[in-house]
Amino acid sequence: MSSEPHAPAHESAHNTHHGHSHGHEAAHGTFNSYMTGFILSVILTAIPFWLVMGNVIESKALAVAIVMGLGAVQIVVHMIYFLHMNTKSEGGWTMLALIFTIIIVAIALAGSLWVMHHLNTNMMPMNPEMMKNLP
Amino acid sequence: MSAPHAVSADKPTFYLTEEHHPENSTMLGFWIYLMSDCLMFAVLFATYAVLGRNYAAGPSPADLFDLNLVAINTAMLLFSSITYGFAMLRMEKGDKAGTLKWLAITGVFGLAFLGIELYEFRHLIHEGATPQRSAFLSAFFTLVGTHGLHVTFGCIWLVTLMVQVSKHGLIEANRRRLMCLSMFWHFLDVVWIGVFSLVYLIGVIG
């Protein structure tokens, strides 16, 4: 941190201008926003656990879809209420970095699954005899 | 950088322009670090998604996982997130003792999470479900273990900051550090949502 030694001088100048040193920071949470996020998270966690532990849904595919969906919603809830993500913080650069990461993550996940699925299903079936004669 | 002090008579213009951009970029930089961490977890999730069904005639998730334990673990991490939020609110008020108190509570929840996870791992290994048993278990221990390692470092960081805050108070540097750890901690909670959904719940559904 090369800026460390200047920090106190800078901050004092900063404070005289803005009173509060966080004037320009992205909005922090309030007690209410944290509690909203927490209660939503509890609900969004309890539902999938209840679904799976109580064997509520017959269809496996539907249960998987619901668990995935609720997980995605809960991630968004955490992003908004705990990580205070919005389009304005740091001039929008945090949001841009997030969107970029989500795109890369989607490519990595979908691409890996797609490639490996086809690799598995299109592989020539092999018996132990063939396995022995592999180069 | 002694220029501003040397020519104090007439204020250099660059000093003024800095006043219009007082936002320091630590938060953005740390966010980008977290995004790189996110990519690493994405690769581990992809690995798990690919290998997670290869049991090698060994135990499957439904045989191994105790969802009650996972639910308690999830609660621990969720509680630690909200208590960290309370610590940040106390910090905003400039309440040093309150900040330290909530940080300590956060640390207790973090350690409880780690304790339960280590208990689970010990139990699995005791049952012969070691990382060497199958591709599923290798991917499982890598993904969940990496998350646990992150929480471990988060706890060490938390204790370090508690010492810093109690020694120097809520100075600007400490506030910045606490905000970075806040992002780190909440981010780990976000990753855990992926872990309990994909690994535990969907694993048990089968």
PDB file of N, CA, C and O in Angstrom, chain A residues 4 10-11 14 17 21-22 24 28-29 31 34-35 38 41 45 48-49 52-53 60 63 68 71 74-75 78 82-83 85 90 93-94 101 104-105 109 113 116, chain B residues 15 18-19 22-24 27-28 31 35 39 42 46 49-50 67-68 70-71 74 78-79 82 85-86 89 92 172 175-176 179 183 186 189-190 193 196 201-202 205:
ATOM      1  N   GLU A   4      -0.323   4.474   1.961  1.00  0.00           N
ATOM      2  CA  GLU A   4      -0.509   4.425   3.407  1.00  0.00           C
ATOM      3  C   GLU A   4       0.001   5.674   4.123  1.00  0.00           C
ATOM      4  O   GLU A   4      -0.737   6.254   4.919  1.00  0.00           O
ATOM      5  N   HIS A  10      -4.425  13.061   3.904  1.00  0.00           N
ATOM      6  CA  HIS A  10      -5.478  13.094   2.896  1.00  0.00           C
ATOM      7  C   HIS A  10      -6.839  13.031   3.559  1.00  0.00           C
ATOM      8  O   HIS A  10      -7.754  13.769   3.202  1.00  0.00           O
ATOM      9  N   GLU A  11      -6.925  12.161   4.578  1.00  0.00           N
ATOM     10  CA  GLU A  11      -8.227  11.983   5.207  1.00  0.00           C
ATOM     11  C   GLU A  11      -8.679  13.250   5.912  1.00  0.00           C
ATOM     12  O   GLU A  11      -9.845  13.612   5.861  1.00  0.00           O
ATOM     13  N   HIS A  14      -9.912  15.498   3.476  1.00  0.00           N
ATOM     14  CA  HIS A  14     -11.153  14.889   2.999  1.00  0.00           C
ATOM     15  C   HIS A  14     -12.297  15.205   3.967  1.00  0.00           C
ATOM     16  O   HIS A  14     -13.369  15.636   3.561  1.00  0.00           O
ATOM     17  N   HIS A  17     -13.825  18.585   4.021  1.00  0.00           N
ATOM     18  CA  HIS A  17     -14.689  18.893   2.889  1.00  0.00           C
ATOM     19  C   HIS A  17     -16.030  18.199   2.970  1.00  0.00           C
ATOM     20  O   HIS A  17     -17.023  18.728   2.527  1.00  0.00           O
ATOM     21  N   SER A  21     -16.281  10.662   6.277  1.00  0.00           N
ATOM     22  CA  SER A  21     -15.300  10.138   5.341  1.00  0.00           C
ATOM     23  C   SER A  21     -15.908   9.176   4.337  1.00  0.00           C
ATOM     24  O   SER A  21     -15.287   8.807   3.369  1.00  0.00           O
ATOM     25  N   HIS A  22     -17.144   8.732   4.582  1.00  0.00           N
ATOM     26  CA  HIS A  22     -17.736   7.773   3.650  1.00  0.00           C
ATOM     27  C   HIS A  22     -18.741   8.418   2.733  1.00  0.00           C
ATOM     28  O   HIS A  22     -19.568   7.746   2.134  1.00  0.00           O
ATOM     29  N   HIS A  24     -18.695   9.408  -0.128  1.00  0.00           N
ATOM     30  CA  HIS A  24     -18.757   8.989  -1.526  1.00  0.00           C
ATOM     31  C   HIS A  24     -18.832   7.485  -1.684  1.00  0.00           C
ATOM     32  O   HIS A  24     -18.913   7.000  -2.800  1.00  0.00           O
ATOM     33  N   HIS A  28     -24.038   1.881   2.457  1.00  0.00           N
ATOM     34  CA  HIS A  28     -23.927   0.697   3.292  1.00  0.00           C
ATOM     35  C   HIS A  28     -25.323   0.263   3.687  1.00  0.00           C
ATOM     36  O   HIS A  28     -26.284   1.011   3.537  1.00  0.00           O
ATOM     37  N   GLY A  29     -25.385  -0.936   4.235  1.00  0.00           N
ATOM     38  CA  GLY A  29     -26.692  -1.409   4.646  1.00  0.00           C
ATOM     39  C   GLY A  29     -27.168  -0.670   5.870  1.00  0.00           C
ATOM     40  O   GLY A  29     -26.391  -0.072   6.608  1.00  0.00           O
ATOM     41  N   PHE A  31     -29.900  -1.288   9.335  1.00  0.00           N
ATOM     42  CA  PHE A  31     -30.378  -2.425  10.116  1.00  0.00           C
ATOM     43  C   PHE A  31     -31.535  -3.112   9.389  1.00  0.00           C
ATOM     44  O   PHE A  31     -31.577  -4.335   9.281  1.00  0.00           O
ATOM     45  N   TYR A  34     -30.341  -5.147   6.310  1.00  0.00           N
ATOM     46  CA  TYR A  34     -29.690  -6.396   6.717  1.00  0.00           C
ATOM     47  C   TYR A  34     -30.726  -7.411   7.192  1.00  0.00           C
ATOM     48  O   TYR A  34     -30.661  -8.596   6.851  1.00  0.00           O
ATOM     49  N   MET A  35     -31.711  -6.926   7.963  1.00  0.00           N
ATOM     50  CA  MET A  35     -32.719  -7.863   8.477  1.00  0.00           C
ATOM     51  C   MET A  35     -33.587  -8.412   7.342  1.00  0.00           C
ATOM     52  O   MET A  35     -33.930  -9.592   7.317  1.00  0.00           O
ATOM     53  N   PHE A  38     -31.598 -10.996   5.670  1.00  0.00           N
ATOM     54  CA  PHE A  38     -31.458 -12.179   6.516  1.00  0.00           C
ATOM     55  C   PHE A  38     -32.740 -13.013   6.504  1.00  0.00           C
ATOM     56  O   PHE A  38     -32.699 -14.236   6.319  1.00  0.00           O
ATOM     57  N   SER A  41     -33.197 -14.719   3.267  1.00  0.00           N
ATOM     58  CA  SER A  41     -32.255 -15.831   3.150  1.00  0.00           C
ATOM     59  C   SER A  41     -32.736 -17.046   3.941  1.00  0.00           C
ATOM     60  O   SER A  41     -32.638 -18.178   3.464  1.00  0.00           O
ATOM     61  N   THR A  45     -33.530 -20.505   2.285  1.00  0.00           N
ATOM     62  CA  THR A  45     -32.758 -21.685   2.670  1.00  0.00           C
ATOM     63  C   THR A  45     -33.685 -22.778   3.186  1.00  0.00           C
ATOM     64  O   THR A  45     -33.511 -23.957   2.876  1.00  0.00           O
ATOM     65  N   PRO A  48     -35.828 -25.086   0.295  1.00  0.00           N
ATOM     66  CA  PRO A  48     -35.202 -26.244  -0.363  1.00  0.00           C
ATOM     67  C   PRO A  48     -34.836 -27.363   0.606  1.00  0.00           C
ATOM     68  O   PRO A  48     -34.986 -28.545   0.266  1.00  0.00           O
ATOM     69  N   PHE A  49     -34.368 -27.015   1.825  1.00  0.00           N
ATOM     70  CA  PHE A  49     -34.043 -28.075   2.794  1.00  0.00           C
ATOM     71  C   PHE A  49     -35.300 -28.873   3.155  1.00  0.00           C
ATOM     72  O   PHE A  49     -35.272 -30.097   3.242  1.00  0.00           O
ATOM     73  N   VAL A  52     -36.300 -31.206   0.273  1.00  0.00           N
ATOM     74  CA  VAL A  52     -35.468 -32.397   0.100  1.00  0.00           C
ATOM     75  C   VAL A  52     -35.600 -33.328   1.306  1.00  0.00           C
ATOM     76  O   VAL A  52     -35.772 -34.538   1.162  1.00  0.00           O
ATOM     77  N   MET A  53     -35.557 -32.769   2.506  1.00  0.00           N
ATOM     78  CA  MET A  53     -35.568 -33.620   3.700  1.00  0.00           C
ATOM     79  C   MET A  53     -36.926 -34.266   3.911  1.00  0.00           C
ATOM     80  O   MET A  53     -37.016 -35.372   4.446  1.00  0.00           O
ATOM     81  N   LYS A  60     -37.996 -35.920  -9.518  1.00  0.00           N
ATOM     82  CA  LYS A  60     -36.628 -35.502  -9.189  1.00  0.00           C
ATOM     83  C   LYS A  60     -36.223 -34.276  -9.978  1.00  0.00           C
ATOM     84  O   LYS A  60     -35.603 -33.355  -9.444  1.00  0.00           O
ATOM     85  N   ALA A  63     -37.735 -31.198  -8.507  1.00  0.00           N
ATOM     86  CA  ALA A  63     -37.085 -30.848  -7.241  1.00  0.00           C
ATOM     87  C   ALA A  63     -35.732 -30.188  -7.494  1.00  0.00           C
ATOM     88  O   ALA A  63     -35.398 -29.171  -6.877  1.00  0.00           O
ATOM     89  N   MET A  68     -32.292 -25.421  -7.527  1.00  0.00           N
ATOM     90  CA  MET A  68     -31.394 -24.533  -8.277  1.00  0.00           C
ATOM     91  C   MET A  68     -31.968 -23.116  -8.364  1.00  0.00           C
ATOM     92  O   MET A  68     -31.255 -22.127  -8.162  1.00  0.00           O
ATOM     93  N   GLY A  71     -31.786 -21.340  -5.053  1.00  0.00           N
ATOM     94  CA  GLY A  71     -30.391 -20.989  -4.803  1.00  0.00           C
ATOM     95  C   GLY A  71     -29.998 -19.735  -5.566  1.00  0.00           C
ATOM     96  O   GLY A  71     -29.368 -18.827  -5.009  1.00  0.00           O
ATOM     97  N   GLN A  74     -31.528 -16.756  -3.979  1.00  0.00           N
ATOM     98  CA  GLN A  74     -30.866 -16.409  -2.720  1.00  0.00           C
ATOM     99  C   GLN A  74     -29.522 -15.722  -2.965  1.00  0.00           C
ATOM    100  O   GLN A  74     -29.132 -14.818  -2.229  1.00  0.00           O
ATOM    101  N   ILE A  75     -28.823 -16.152  -4.025  1.00  0.00           N
ATOM    102  CA  ILE A  75     -27.552 -15.501  -4.353  1.00  0.00           C
ATOM    103  C   ILE A  75     -27.799 -14.030  -4.692  1.00  0.00           C
ATOM    104  O   ILE A  75     -27.070 -13.133  -4.232  1.00  0.00           O
ATOM    105  N   HIS A  78     -28.471 -12.138  -1.486  1.00  0.00           N
ATOM    106  CA  HIS A  78     -27.229 -11.841  -0.762  1.00  0.00           C
ATOM    107  C   HIS A  78     -26.457 -10.722  -1.433  1.00  0.00           C
ATOM    108  O   HIS A  78     -25.898  -9.855  -0.768  1.00  0.00           O
ATOM    109  N   PHE A  82     -26.503  -7.959   1.325  1.00  0.00           N
ATOM    110  CA  PHE A  82     -25.284  -8.114   2.122  1.00  0.00           C
ATOM    111  C   PHE A  82     -24.073  -7.513   1.418  1.00  0.00           C
ATOM    112  O   PHE A  82     -23.240  -6.873   2.047  1.00  0.00           O
ATOM    113  N   LEU A  83     -23.955  -7.724   0.123  1.00  0.00           N
ATOM    114  CA  LEU A  83     -22.791  -7.177  -0.589  1.00  0.00           C
ATOM    115  C   LEU A  83     -23.081  -5.796  -1.176  1.00  0.00           C
ATOM    116  O   LEU A  83     -22.212  -5.185  -1.785  1.00  0.00           O
ATOM    117  N   MET A  85     -24.593  -4.708  -3.729  1.00  0.00           N
ATOM    118  CA  MET A  85     -24.335  -4.504  -5.150  1.00  0.00           C
ATOM    119  C   MET A  85     -25.394  -3.589  -5.736  1.00  0.00           C
ATOM    120  O   MET A  85     -26.584  -3.757  -5.502  1.00  0.00           O
ATOM    121  N   GLU A  90     -18.756   2.545  -7.210  1.00  0.00           N
ATOM    122  CA  GLU A  90     -17.489   2.671  -7.935  1.00  0.00           C
ATOM    123  C   GLU A  90     -17.725   3.030  -9.399  1.00  0.00           C
ATOM    124  O   GLU A  90     -17.068   2.514 -10.306  1.00  0.00           O
ATOM    125  N   TRP A  93     -18.263   0.150 -12.029  1.00  0.00           N
ATOM    126  CA  TRP A  93     -17.226  -0.828 -12.391  1.00  0.00           C
ATOM    127  C   TRP A  93     -17.397  -2.159 -11.663  1.00  0.00           C
ATOM    128  O   TRP A  93     -17.068  -3.210 -12.206  1.00  0.00           O
ATOM    129  N   THR A  94     -17.927  -2.119 -10.428  1.00  0.00           N
ATOM    130  CA  THR A  94     -18.140  -3.395  -9.736  1.00  0.00           C
ATOM    131  C   THR A  94     -19.183  -4.214 -10.483  1.00  0.00           C
ATOM    132  O   THR A  94     -19.036  -5.419 -10.648  1.00  0.00           O
ATOM    133  N   THR A 101     -17.703 -11.534 -14.936  1.00  0.00           N
ATOM    134  CA  THR A 101     -17.437 -12.800 -14.248  1.00  0.00           C
ATOM    135  C   THR A 101     -18.568 -13.788 -14.467  1.00  0.00           C
ATOM    136  O   THR A 101     -18.327 -14.977 -14.692  1.00  0.00           O
ATOM    137  N   ILE A 104     -18.196 -15.371 -17.822  1.00  0.00           N
ATOM    138  CA  ILE A 104     -17.113 -16.363 -17.860  1.00  0.00           C
ATOM    139  C   ILE A 104     -17.530 -17.626 -17.098  1.00  0.00           C
ATOM    140  O   ILE A 104     -17.292 -18.750 -17.538  1.00  0.00           O
ATOM    141  N   VAL A 105     -18.169 -17.419 -15.929  1.00  0.00           N
ATOM    142  CA  VAL A 105     -18.599 -18.562 -15.127  1.00  0.00           C
ATOM    143  C   VAL A 105     -19.609 -19.407 -15.899  1.00  0.00           C
ATOM    144  O   VAL A 105     -19.533 -20.640 -15.912  1.00  0.00           O
ATOM    145  N   LEU A 109     -19.003 -23.246 -16.798  1.00  0.00           N
ATOM    146  CA  LEU A 109     -19.886 -24.303 -16.291  1.00  0.00           C
ATOM    147  C   LEU A 109     -20.614 -25.016 -17.428  1.00  0.00           C
ATOM    148  O   LEU A 109     -20.548 -26.246 -17.553  1.00  0.00           O
ATOM    149  N   LEU A 113     -19.832 -28.905 -18.760  1.00  0.00           N
ATOM    150  CA  LEU A 113     -20.876 -29.928 -18.685  1.00  0.00           C
ATOM    151  C   LEU A 113     -21.214 -30.450 -20.080  1.00  0.00           C
ATOM    152  O   LEU A 113     -21.363 -31.657 -20.286  1.00  0.00           O
ATOM    153  N   MET A 116     -18.193 -32.552 -21.465  1.00  0.00           N
ATOM    154  CA  MET A 116     -17.993 -33.820 -20.764  1.00  0.00           C
ATOM    155  C   MET A 116     -19.180 -34.753 -20.951  1.00  0.00           C
ATOM    156  O   MET A 116     -19.015 -35.973 -21.034  1.00  0.00           O
TER     157      MET A 116
ATOM    158  N   TYR B  15      -4.120  18.668  -7.042  1.00  0.00           N
ATOM    159  CA  TYR B  15      -4.638  18.355  -5.722  1.00  0.00           C
ATOM    160  C   TYR B  15      -6.145  18.599  -5.671  1.00  0.00           C
ATOM    161  O   TYR B  15      -6.900  17.856  -5.076  1.00  0.00           O
ATOM    162  N   GLU B  18      -8.082  15.905  -7.364  1.00  0.00           N
ATOM    163  CA  GLU B  18      -8.195  14.697  -6.555  1.00  0.00           C
ATOM    164  C   GLU B  18      -9.396  14.788  -5.614  1.00  0.00           C
ATOM    165  O   GLU B  18     -10.034  13.801  -5.305  1.00  0.00           O
ATOM    166  N   GLU B  19      -9.696  16.015  -5.168  1.00  0.00           N
ATOM    167  CA  GLU B  19     -10.814  16.188  -4.274  1.00  0.00           C
ATOM    168  C   GLU B  19     -12.141  15.823  -4.932  1.00  0.00           C
ATOM    169  O   GLU B  19     -13.097  15.486  -4.262  1.00  0.00           O
ATOM    170  N   PRO B  22     -12.609  11.433  -4.634  1.00  0.00           N
ATOM    171  CA  PRO B  22     -12.047  10.931  -3.377  1.00  0.00           C
ATOM    172  C   PRO B  22     -12.277   9.434  -3.180  1.00  0.00           C
ATOM    173  O   PRO B  22     -11.701   8.837  -2.314  1.00  0.00           O
ATOM    174  N   GLU B  23     -13.130   8.841  -4.005  1.00  0.00           N
ATOM    175  CA  GLU B  23     -13.389   7.421  -3.894  1.00  0.00           C
ATOM    176  C   GLU B  23     -12.076   6.667  -4.067  1.00  0.00           C
ATOM    177  O   GLU B  23     -11.445   6.787  -5.115  1.00  0.00           O
ATOM    178  N   ASN B  24     -11.629   5.946  -3.049  1.00  0.00           N
ATOM    179  CA  ASN B  24     -10.420   5.187  -3.324  1.00  0.00           C
ATOM    180  C   ASN B  24     -10.814   3.840  -3.907  1.00  0.00           C
ATOM    181  O   ASN B  24     -11.928   3.359  -3.716  1.00  0.00           O
ATOM    182  N   MET B  27     -11.910  -0.837  -2.736  1.00  0.00           N
ATOM    183  CA  MET B  27     -13.091  -1.701  -2.779  1.00  0.00           C
ATOM    184  C   MET B  27     -13.231  -2.348  -4.152  1.00  0.00           C
ATOM    185  O   MET B  27     -13.532  -3.534  -4.259  1.00  0.00           O
ATOM    186  N   LEU B  28     -12.987  -1.543  -5.196  1.00  0.00           N
ATOM    187  CA  LEU B  28     -13.088  -2.098  -6.549  1.00  0.00           C
ATOM    188  C   LEU B  28     -12.025  -3.170  -6.754  1.00  0.00           C
ATOM    189  O   LEU B  28     -12.303  -4.253  -7.284  1.00  0.00           O
ATOM    190  N   TRP B  31     -12.982  -6.199  -4.941  1.00  0.00           N
ATOM    191  CA  TRP B  31     -14.095  -6.847  -5.624  1.00  0.00           C
ATOM    192  C   TRP B  31     -13.570  -7.680  -6.792  1.00  0.00           C
ATOM    193  O   TRP B  31     -14.024  -8.806  -7.033  1.00  0.00           O
ATOM    194  N   MET B  35     -13.883 -11.597  -7.599  1.00  0.00           N
ATOM    195  CA  MET B  35     -14.372 -12.157  -8.857  1.00  0.00           C
ATOM    196  C   MET B  35     -13.404 -13.231  -9.372  1.00  0.00           C
ATOM    197  O   MET B  35     -13.826 -14.242  -9.926  1.00  0.00           O
ATOM    198  N   LEU B  39     -14.160 -17.189 -10.040  1.00  0.00           N
ATOM    199  CA  LEU B  39     -13.811 -18.035 -11.195  1.00  0.00           C
ATOM    200  C   LEU B  39     -13.219 -19.348 -10.718  1.00  0.00           C
ATOM    201  O   LEU B  39     -13.527 -20.422 -11.262  1.00  0.00           O
ATOM    202  N   ALA B  42     -15.891 -21.448  -9.567  1.00  0.00           N
ATOM    203  CA  ALA B  42     -16.684 -21.916 -10.711  1.00  0.00           C
ATOM    204  C   ALA B  42     -16.043 -23.149 -11.326  1.00  0.00           C
ATOM    205  O   ALA B  42     -16.736 -24.106 -11.686  1.00  0.00           O
ATOM    206  N   ALA B  46     -17.657 -26.745 -11.596  1.00  0.00           N
ATOM    207  CA  ALA B  46     -17.766 -27.462 -12.870  1.00  0.00           C
ATOM    208  C   ALA B  46     -17.159 -28.856 -12.737  1.00  0.00           C
ATOM    209  O   ALA B  46     -17.730 -29.844 -13.210  1.00  0.00           O
ATOM    210  N   ALA B  49     -19.563 -30.923 -10.902  1.00  0.00           N
ATOM    211  CA  ALA B  49     -20.733 -31.265 -11.722  1.00  0.00           C
ATOM    212  C   ALA B  49     -20.391 -32.376 -12.708  1.00  0.00           C
ATOM    213  O   ALA B  49     -21.223 -33.220 -13.020  1.00  0.00           O
ATOM    214  N   VAL B  50     -19.137 -32.378 -13.203  1.00  0.00           N
ATOM    215  CA  VAL B  50     -18.738 -33.408 -14.171  1.00  0.00           C
ATOM    216  C   VAL B  50     -18.473 -34.740 -13.463  1.00  0.00           C
ATOM    217  O   VAL B  50     -18.916 -35.797 -13.913  1.00  0.00           O
ATOM    218  N   LEU B  67     -28.275 -34.289   6.145  1.00  0.00           N
ATOM    219  CA  LEU B  67     -28.781 -32.951   5.821  1.00  0.00           C
ATOM    220  C   LEU B  67     -29.064 -32.125   7.064  1.00  0.00           C
ATOM    221  O   LEU B  67     -29.001 -30.899   7.023  1.00  0.00           O
ATOM    222  N   ASN B  68     -29.367 -32.777   8.206  1.00  0.00           N
ATOM    223  CA  ASN B  68     -29.556 -32.006   9.439  1.00  0.00           C
ATOM    224  C   ASN B  68     -28.296 -31.231   9.777  1.00  0.00           C
ATOM    225  O   ASN B  68     -28.339 -30.047  10.126  1.00  0.00           O
ATOM    226  N   VAL B  70     -25.941 -30.363   7.677  1.00  0.00           N
ATOM    227  CA  VAL B  70     -25.720 -29.321   6.669  1.00  0.00           C
ATOM    228  C   VAL B  70     -26.616 -28.121   6.941  1.00  0.00           C
ATOM    229  O   VAL B  70     -26.199 -26.969   6.784  1.00  0.00           O
ATOM    230  N   ALA B  71     -27.861 -28.394   7.392  1.00  0.00           N
ATOM    231  CA  ALA B  71     -28.775 -27.294   7.697  1.00  0.00           C
ATOM    232  C   ALA B  71     -28.229 -26.460   8.855  1.00  0.00           C
ATOM    233  O   ALA B  71     -28.248 -25.224   8.806  1.00  0.00           O
ATOM    234  N   THR B  74     -25.358 -24.429   7.525  1.00  0.00           N
ATOM    235  CA  THR B  74     -25.834 -23.292   6.736  1.00  0.00           C
ATOM    236  C   THR B  74     -26.309 -22.177   7.652  1.00  0.00           C
ATOM    237  O   THR B  74     -26.026 -20.997   7.411  1.00  0.00           O
ATOM    238  N   LEU B  78     -25.037 -18.319   7.863  1.00  0.00           N
ATOM    239  CA  LEU B  78     -26.006 -17.237   7.663  1.00  0.00           C
ATOM    240  C   LEU B  78     -26.010 -16.301   8.869  1.00  0.00           C
ATOM    241  O   LEU B  78     -26.012 -15.075   8.719  1.00  0.00           O
ATOM    242  N   PHE B  79     -25.975 -16.869  10.069  1.00  0.00           N
ATOM    243  CA  PHE B  79     -25.911 -16.037  11.281  1.00  0.00           C
ATOM    244  C   PHE B  79     -24.636 -15.202  11.286  1.00  0.00           C
ATOM    245  O   PHE B  79     -24.647 -14.031  11.638  1.00  0.00           O
ATOM    246  N   ILE B  82     -25.099 -12.122   9.120  1.00  0.00           N
ATOM    247  CA  ILE B  82     -25.900 -11.033   9.679  1.00  0.00           C
ATOM    248  C   ILE B  82     -25.158 -10.366  10.835  1.00  0.00           C
ATOM    249  O   ILE B  82     -25.185  -9.144  10.985  1.00  0.00           O
ATOM    250  N   GLY B  85     -22.794  -8.026   9.487  1.00  0.00           N
ATOM    251  CA  GLY B  85     -23.517  -6.819   9.099  1.00  0.00           C
ATOM    252  C   GLY B  85     -23.729  -5.883  10.283  1.00  0.00           C
ATOM    253  O   GLY B  85     -23.522  -4.669  10.182  1.00  0.00           O
ATOM    254  N   PHE B  86     -24.096  -6.466  11.444  1.00  0.00           N
ATOM    255  CA  PHE B  86     -24.285  -5.644  12.646  1.00  0.00           C
ATOM    256  C   PHE B  86     -22.973  -4.981  13.065  1.00  0.00           C
ATOM    257  O   PHE B  86     -22.961  -3.823  13.496  1.00  0.00           O
ATOM    258  N   LEU B  89     -22.545  -2.002  10.981  1.00  0.00           N
ATOM    259  CA  LEU B  89     -23.431  -0.916  11.400  1.00  0.00           C
ATOM    260  C   LEU B  89     -22.859  -0.204  12.627  1.00  0.00           C
ATOM    261  O   LEU B  89     -22.898   1.021  12.727  1.00  0.00           O
ATOM    262  N   GLU B  92     -20.057   1.986  11.511  1.00  0.00           N
ATOM    263  CA  GLU B  92     -20.556   3.238  10.924  1.00  0.00           C
ATOM    264  C   GLU B  92     -20.867   4.258  12.003  1.00  0.00           C
ATOM    265  O   GLU B  92     -20.679   5.449  11.820  1.00  0.00           O
ATOM    266  N   GLU B 172      -9.300   5.112   9.789  1.00  0.00           N
ATOM    267  CA  GLU B 172      -9.724   4.936   8.398  1.00  0.00           C
ATOM    268  C   GLU B 172      -9.185   3.626   7.818  1.00  0.00           C
ATOM    269  O   GLU B 172      -9.902   2.893   7.137  1.00  0.00           O
ATOM    270  N   ARG B 175     -11.189   0.771   9.078  1.00  0.00           N
ATOM    271  CA  ARG B 175     -12.518   0.735   8.452  1.00  0.00           C
ATOM    272  C   ARG B 175     -12.430   0.098   7.068  1.00  0.00           C
ATOM    273  O   ARG B 175     -13.262  -0.718   6.697  1.00  0.00           O
ATOM    274  N   ARG B 176     -11.397   0.506   6.324  1.00  0.00           N
ATOM    275  CA  ARG B 176     -11.222  -0.040   4.970  1.00  0.00           C
ATOM    276  C   ARG B 176     -11.019  -1.552   5.046  1.00  0.00           C
ATOM    277  O   ARG B 176     -11.622  -2.321   4.295  1.00  0.00           O
ATOM    278  N   MET B 179     -14.161  -3.350   5.818  1.00  0.00           N
ATOM    279  CA  MET B 179     -15.073  -3.405   4.681  1.00  0.00           C
ATOM    280  C   MET B 179     -14.637  -4.493   3.689  1.00  0.00           C
ATOM    281  O   MET B 179     -15.479  -5.176   3.101  1.00  0.00           O
ATOM    282  N   MET B 183     -16.839  -7.871   2.600  1.00  0.00           N
ATOM    283  CA  MET B 183     -17.128  -8.401   1.260  1.00  0.00           C
ATOM    284  C   MET B 183     -16.697  -9.858   1.164  1.00  0.00           C
ATOM    285  O   MET B 183     -17.418 -10.702   0.628  1.00  0.00           O
ATOM    286  N   HIS B 186     -19.208 -12.134   3.215  1.00  0.00           N
ATOM    287  CA  HIS B 186     -20.503 -12.306   2.553  1.00  0.00           C
ATOM    288  C   HIS B 186     -20.347 -13.107   1.267  1.00  0.00           C
ATOM    289  O   HIS B 186     -21.222 -13.888   0.894  1.00  0.00           O
ATOM    290  N   ASP B 189     -20.391 -16.674   1.974  1.00  0.00           N
ATOM    291  CA  ASP B 189     -21.755 -17.134   2.209  1.00  0.00           C
ATOM    292  C   ASP B 189     -22.453 -17.399   0.874  1.00  0.00           C
ATOM    293  O   ASP B 189     -23.206 -18.369   0.729  1.00  0.00           O
ATOM    294  N   VAL B 190     -22.186 -16.533  -0.122  1.00  0.00           N
ATOM    295  CA  VAL B 190     -22.784 -16.727  -1.445  1.00  0.00           C
ATOM    296  C   VAL B 190     -22.294 -18.043  -2.056  1.00  0.00           C
ATOM    297  O   VAL B 190     -23.082 -18.814  -2.618  1.00  0.00           O
ATOM    298  N   ILE B 193     -24.073 -21.011  -0.673  1.00  0.00           N
ATOM    299  CA  ILE B 193     -25.402 -21.275  -1.244  1.00  0.00           C
ATOM    300  C   ILE B 193     -25.259 -22.258  -2.403  1.00  0.00           C
ATOM    301  O   ILE B 193     -26.017 -23.225  -2.518  1.00  0.00           O
ATOM    302  N   PHE B 196     -24.398 -25.828  -0.858  1.00  0.00           N
ATOM    303  CA  PHE B 196     -25.454 -26.643  -0.249  1.00  0.00           C
ATOM    304  C   PHE B 196     -26.541 -26.993  -1.261  1.00  0.00           C
ATOM    305  O   PHE B 196     -27.152 -28.058  -1.152  1.00  0.00           O
ATOM    306  N   LEU B 201     -27.990 -30.775  -1.449  1.00  0.00           N
ATOM    307  CA  LEU B 201     -29.424 -31.019  -1.702  1.00  0.00           C
ATOM    308  C   LEU B 201     -29.633 -31.822  -2.975  1.00  0.00           C
ATOM    309  O   LEU B 201     -30.302 -32.860  -2.963  1.00  0.00           O
ATOM    310  N   ILE B 202     -29.036 -31.362  -4.089  1.00  0.00           N
ATOM    311  CA  ILE B 202     -29.243 -32.089  -5.344  1.00  0.00           C
ATOM    312  C   ILE B 202     -28.560 -33.453  -5.285  1.00  0.00           C
ATOM    313  O   ILE B 202     -29.063 -34.433  -5.843  1.00  0.00           O
ATOM    314  N   ILE B 205     -31.061 -35.617  -3.555  1.00  0.00           N
ATOM    315  CA  ILE B 205     -32.199 -35.910  -4.440  1.00  0.00           C
ATOM    316  C   ILE B 205     -31.809 -37.045  -5.388  1.00  0.00           C
ATOM    317  O   ILE B 205     -32.619 -37.942  -5.665  1.00  0.00           O
TER     318      ILE B 205
END
